[in-house]
């Protein structure tokens, strides 16, 4: 009984509402038993021997963490305390201040050493490193151990980062908007300058430092040249200052045309001496103001950005002219490998955007300076739901490289869907490119280990925003956490990372941990199942918001995200024998696996091969039946997530519980939209019915256009698969209604109302049964479109309604602004279905 009361008390400790702002750094109170254990073994004092701001942050964080988790405030001491203490400092400072501890170790930059030493009969816990940043990382590592319930007495542990480069990019525009950001406006910029209040930048620096991330580019790679203007430098200085105490260095994304547009030269030709000296002078001035600037990121000759092709020069010429200006200051130039022709001729079966990175960069291997890093998206297209590892990773032997992973969920439901990306990233990072004898996984190639390159590593496109929880979805934070942990140690398993994140973010209650892990670890496969299985890529509106479903949006345009689905079959033929030759860009062992239908993995089949719908997968199913089944499985699994999440009520704070419940409920509705749209599209294209008889049949569904309409008018929806029956009803006047007479059996029912929530207004809805008002709501979500389509499609679930034959069911819609209170259908489902 006592134990039971104890558990309840512990749960209550953490149940106050949490905003998510502290993410995994909540330092929440430990349960009493563990806290007591740590209290009895941990020293009561701390002494810090390095005086830099970063080392001071380390000490402050240590105090904050111990106070939060154990309710104890460490006493700050100087000199070598006569009692047991935690000692912080760089190894050289510690050795100088306390030679009697005899600390000796070879430590790489940013790595740390947690150890135990003694002198004069007193034992000390030592957190040390080669540099102050490493000390800070050591403190975070130490606190993480306590939060996870791991032993910290008698420590002897060395940690070193797997790769020197662990950066994030933020695609923030100077006006405060964020390209592909889903967590609110920029923490850095507003109205073309640094925000007045940069406190969130400091908080973000703390999150980044806790993962060992050491640099952040603070503006969009579609760069505004203004970021390099002389009178803009003070803005950059302010952001650098906000990050500096956390050891996070600022980097800038630059526009290659700047010598001309900003500098007033008549050229930006990289081989012109005037241009080289313009870059040099500019970089010198920047470093005078920001001496620890980490470097530049450059997107050139891509998606309308200017580049070296204007002058017939190579990417190496372009990269080197900028890199040479940075080199004397130790700065790095990240040159993006995301170069492709977005006006490609789709009628030519040999054209293939997938080939572009390799075709552009492999011939230049060895031509880049040593402070240039080619930054390569993890797959050959663009962060699709499933892609093979980019062949370019295996093709650069004499060039530094970094893998670009996208943390912001551009093609992954834009934070409105929960998708934990670590399992996907693990597959790419662990994929053996067979680039030489022995194992050559992507992680080793980008870290520079395989070909002994001087630098390289991991870049994550993060795009946090001002939303309290950074991404607009509490669960999405796990992707930043996972990116950082993998950049530090890509050998960590997805399970371990999810487990750590969940415990740090939601506490160690076993049921909570098990439930959240189970949702997170299956979420990628689930999302893939309903948005683009078998390597079709995310079947979204690729020329628009990249959010809702639109099966054909990627076809018949120059962007090259083609999947070639027609009435006979689907898939891009990328083989050497019959297709674009893409498979030949891999080293022979990999190429052979991908070239052959027999050995090609099912999940990449349609990315690499064009096959008929009746083609049999390794699983024994036909392609078409797999497509149907996967979409039902995906949508059902999300419904299951809601049930799983509901089992956590009372185990986590109400605020985050309710936020995630609302998010998952929305996601479940959207998964059905995807399911129906994709399945109906393939049914119409292939003419092959679903063997299980589900596709195109929706028991209990009543189309709005077939209801009795007052004021509402019927509209065709584009693309047709985005709305049930290809049609919706919209309200052109102030108030409209759609009704029907219920003729089914008497009983308890759930009514689902599928309506459209456009961005340009907040319309209101009312549901009435037999004239009685049952529910009312507003369409006030933050969805990315003005149009009536799959992106604005939303669902209201109204359970517990008693229906009798003859009841009139009526929806009233009150439009607002441009939003037309549009309806797609209602579903009347027996309770529990
Ligand atoms: C910053 C995709 C995205 C763009 C992004 C681009 C890139 O095309 O949709 O928003 O631009 O990738 O990575 O440069």
PDB file of C-alpha atoms in Angstrom, residues 233-334:
ATOM      1  CA  UNK A 233      26.793  42.539 -39.633  1.00  0.00           C
ATOM      2  CA  UNK A 234      25.611  43.825 -36.205  1.00  0.00           C
ATOM      3  CA  UNK A 235      22.487  41.692 -36.603  1.00  0.00           C
ATOM      4  CA  UNK A 236      24.585  38.580 -37.091  1.00  0.00           C
ATOM      5  CA  UNK A 237      26.760  39.595 -34.148  1.00  0.00           C
ATOM      6  CA  UNK A 238      23.741  39.674 -31.834  1.00  0.00           C
ATOM      7  CA  UNK A 239      22.670  36.157 -32.783  1.00  0.00           C
ATOM      8  CA  UNK A 240      26.236  34.877 -32.434  1.00  0.00           C
ATOM      9  CA  UNK A 241      26.318  36.349 -28.930  1.00  0.00           C
ATOM     10  CA  UNK A 242      23.110  34.603 -27.954  1.00  0.00           C
ATOM     11  CA  UNK A 243      24.501  31.230 -29.071  1.00  0.00           C
ATOM     12  CA  UNK A 244      28.083  31.656 -27.841  1.00  0.00           C
ATOM     13  CA  UNK A 245      27.632  30.614 -24.180  1.00  0.00           C
ATOM     14  CA  UNK A 246      26.460  27.251 -25.490  1.00  0.00           C
ATOM     15  CA  UNK A 247      29.412  26.671 -27.764  1.00  0.00           C
ATOM     16  CA  UNK A 248      27.206  26.954 -30.838  1.00  0.00           C
ATOM     17  CA  UNK A 249      28.872  28.853 -33.672  1.00  0.00           C
ATOM     18  CA  UNK A 250      26.895  30.774 -36.220  1.00  0.00           C
ATOM     19  CA  UNK A 251      27.111  30.089 -39.953  1.00  0.00           C
ATOM     20  CA  UNK A 252      25.477  31.946 -42.829  1.00  0.00           C
ATOM     21  CA  UNK A 253      23.844  30.785 -46.031  1.00  0.00           C
ATOM     22  CA  UNK A 254      25.094  32.930 -48.881  1.00  0.00           C
ATOM     23  CA  UNK A 255      23.933  33.814 -52.351  1.00  0.00           C
ATOM     24  CA  UNK A 256      26.491  33.149 -55.067  1.00  0.00           C
ATOM     25  CA  UNK A 257      25.457  36.224 -57.010  1.00  0.00           C
ATOM     26  CA  UNK A 258      26.351  38.508 -54.089  1.00  0.00           C
ATOM     27  CA  UNK A 259      29.521  40.011 -55.633  1.00  0.00           C
ATOM     28  CA  UNK A 260      27.226  41.485 -58.272  1.00  0.00           C
ATOM     29  CA  UNK A 261      23.939  42.109 -56.486  1.00  0.00           C
ATOM     30  CA  UNK A 262      25.453  43.289 -53.227  1.00  0.00           C
ATOM     31  CA  UNK A 263      29.003  44.249 -54.156  1.00  0.00           C
ATOM     32  CA  UNK A 264      28.153  46.166 -57.321  1.00  0.00           C
ATOM     33  CA  UNK A 265      30.683  44.242 -59.456  1.00  0.00           C
ATOM     34  CA  UNK A 266      29.781  43.525 -63.047  1.00  0.00           C
ATOM     35  CA  UNK A 267      30.286  39.791 -62.522  1.00  0.00           C
ATOM     36  CA  UNK A 268      30.201  36.953 -60.008  1.00  0.00           C
ATOM     37  CA  UNK A 269      32.412  34.701 -62.142  1.00  0.00           C
ATOM     38  CA  UNK A 270      34.347  32.597 -59.616  1.00  0.00           C
ATOM     39  CA  UNK A 271      37.491  32.718 -61.737  1.00  0.00           C
ATOM     40  CA  UNK A 272      37.545  36.502 -61.932  1.00  0.00           C
ATOM     41  CA  UNK A 273      40.181  37.998 -59.600  1.00  0.00           C
ATOM     42  CA  UNK A 274      37.845  40.887 -58.655  1.00  0.00           C
ATOM     43  CA  UNK A 275      35.295  38.365 -57.426  1.00  0.00           C
ATOM     44  CA  UNK A 276      37.866  36.449 -55.392  1.00  0.00           C
ATOM     45  CA  UNK A 277      39.058  39.586 -53.694  1.00  0.00           C
ATOM     46  CA  UNK A 278      35.464  40.721 -53.044  1.00  0.00           C
ATOM     47  CA  UNK A 279      34.778  37.467 -51.187  1.00  0.00           C
ATOM     48  CA  UNK A 280      38.054  37.812 -49.283  1.00  0.00           C
ATOM     49  CA  UNK A 281      37.380  41.376 -48.108  1.00  0.00           C
ATOM     50  CA  UNK A 282      33.849  40.534 -47.147  1.00  0.00           C
ATOM     51  CA  UNK A 283      34.855  37.464 -45.162  1.00  0.00           C
ATOM     52  CA  UNK A 284      37.679  39.350 -43.401  1.00  0.00           C
ATOM     53  CA  UNK A 285      35.206  42.019 -42.267  1.00  0.00           C
ATOM     54  CA  UNK A 286      32.757  39.397 -41.042  1.00  0.00           C
ATOM     55  CA  UNK A 287      35.396  37.611 -38.997  1.00  0.00           C
ATOM     56  CA  UNK A 288      36.457  40.879 -37.383  1.00  0.00           C
ATOM     57  CA  UNK A 289      32.937  41.132 -36.002  1.00  0.00           C
ATOM     58  CA  UNK A 290      32.251  37.415 -35.490  1.00  0.00           C
ATOM     59  CA  UNK A 291      35.639  35.777 -34.911  1.00  0.00           C
ATOM     60  CA  UNK A 292      34.131  32.347 -34.300  1.00  0.00           C
ATOM     61  CA  UNK A 293      31.946  32.298 -37.414  1.00  0.00           C
ATOM     62  CA  UNK A 294      31.711  28.639 -38.443  1.00  0.00           C
ATOM     63  CA  UNK A 295      31.449  29.200 -42.175  1.00  0.00           C
ATOM     64  CA  UNK A 296      29.000  29.413 -45.057  1.00  0.00           C
ATOM     65  CA  UNK A 297      26.411  27.208 -46.724  1.00  0.00           C
ATOM     66  CA  UNK A 298      25.952  27.667 -50.462  1.00  0.00           C
ATOM     67  CA  UNK A 299      23.076  26.560 -52.689  1.00  0.00           C
ATOM     68  CA  UNK A 300      24.056  27.323 -56.256  1.00  0.00           C
ATOM     69  CA  UNK A 301      22.629  26.387 -59.643  1.00  0.00           C
ATOM     70  CA  UNK A 302      19.628  24.851 -57.963  1.00  0.00           C
ATOM     71  CA  UNK A 303      15.926  25.644 -58.090  1.00  0.00           C
ATOM     72  CA  UNK A 304      16.477  29.045 -59.664  1.00  0.00           C
ATOM     73  CA  UNK A 305      19.517  30.092 -57.594  1.00  0.00           C
ATOM     74  CA  UNK A 306      22.389  31.477 -59.640  1.00  0.00           C
ATOM     75  CA  UNK A 307      25.603  29.505 -59.797  1.00  0.00           C
ATOM     76  CA  UNK A 308      28.810  28.870 -61.693  1.00  0.00           C
ATOM     77  CA  UNK A 309      26.954  27.676 -64.790  1.00  0.00           C
ATOM     78  CA  UNK A 310      26.280  31.330 -65.637  1.00  0.00           C
ATOM     79  CA  UNK A 311      29.961  31.545 -66.610  1.00  0.00           C
ATOM     80  CA  UNK A 312      30.510  27.959 -67.693  1.00  0.00           C
ATOM     81  CA  UNK A 313      32.464  27.258 -64.497  1.00  0.00           C
ATOM     82  CA  UNK A 314      32.305  24.175 -62.316  1.00  0.00           C
ATOM     83  CA  UNK A 315      30.893  23.671 -58.848  1.00  0.00           C
ATOM     84  CA  UNK A 316      34.470  23.236 -57.651  1.00  0.00           C
ATOM     85  CA  UNK A 317      35.389  26.679 -59.048  1.00  0.00           C
ATOM     86  CA  UNK A 318      32.409  28.152 -57.230  1.00  0.00           C
ATOM     87  CA  UNK A 319      33.072  26.402 -53.949  1.00  0.00           C
ATOM     88  CA  UNK A 320      36.787  27.134 -53.916  1.00  0.00           C
ATOM     89  CA  UNK A 321      36.562  30.883 -54.489  1.00  0.00           C
ATOM     90  CA  UNK A 322      34.428  31.238 -51.371  1.00  0.00           C
ATOM     91  CA  UNK A 323      36.304  28.583 -49.403  1.00  0.00           C
ATOM     92  CA  UNK A 324      39.626  30.346 -50.021  1.00  0.00           C
ATOM     93  CA  UNK A 325      38.255  33.486 -48.387  1.00  0.00           C
ATOM     94  CA  UNK A 326      37.159  31.431 -45.365  1.00  0.00           C
ATOM     95  CA  UNK A 327      40.270  29.268 -45.056  1.00  0.00           C
ATOM     96  CA  UNK A 328      42.562  31.741 -43.233  1.00  0.00           C
ATOM     97  CA  UNK A 329      39.912  32.042 -40.532  1.00  0.00           C
ATOM     98  CA  UNK A 330      39.310  28.309 -40.203  1.00  0.00           C
ATOM     99  CA  UNK A 331      35.854  28.630 -41.776  1.00  0.00           C
ATOM    100  CA  UNK A 332      34.152  25.837 -43.701  1.00  0.00           C
ATOM    101  CA  UNK A 333      32.162  26.074 -46.918  1.00  0.00           C
ATOM    102  CA  UNK A 334      29.266  23.649 -47.275  1.00  0.00           C
TER     103      UNK A 334
END
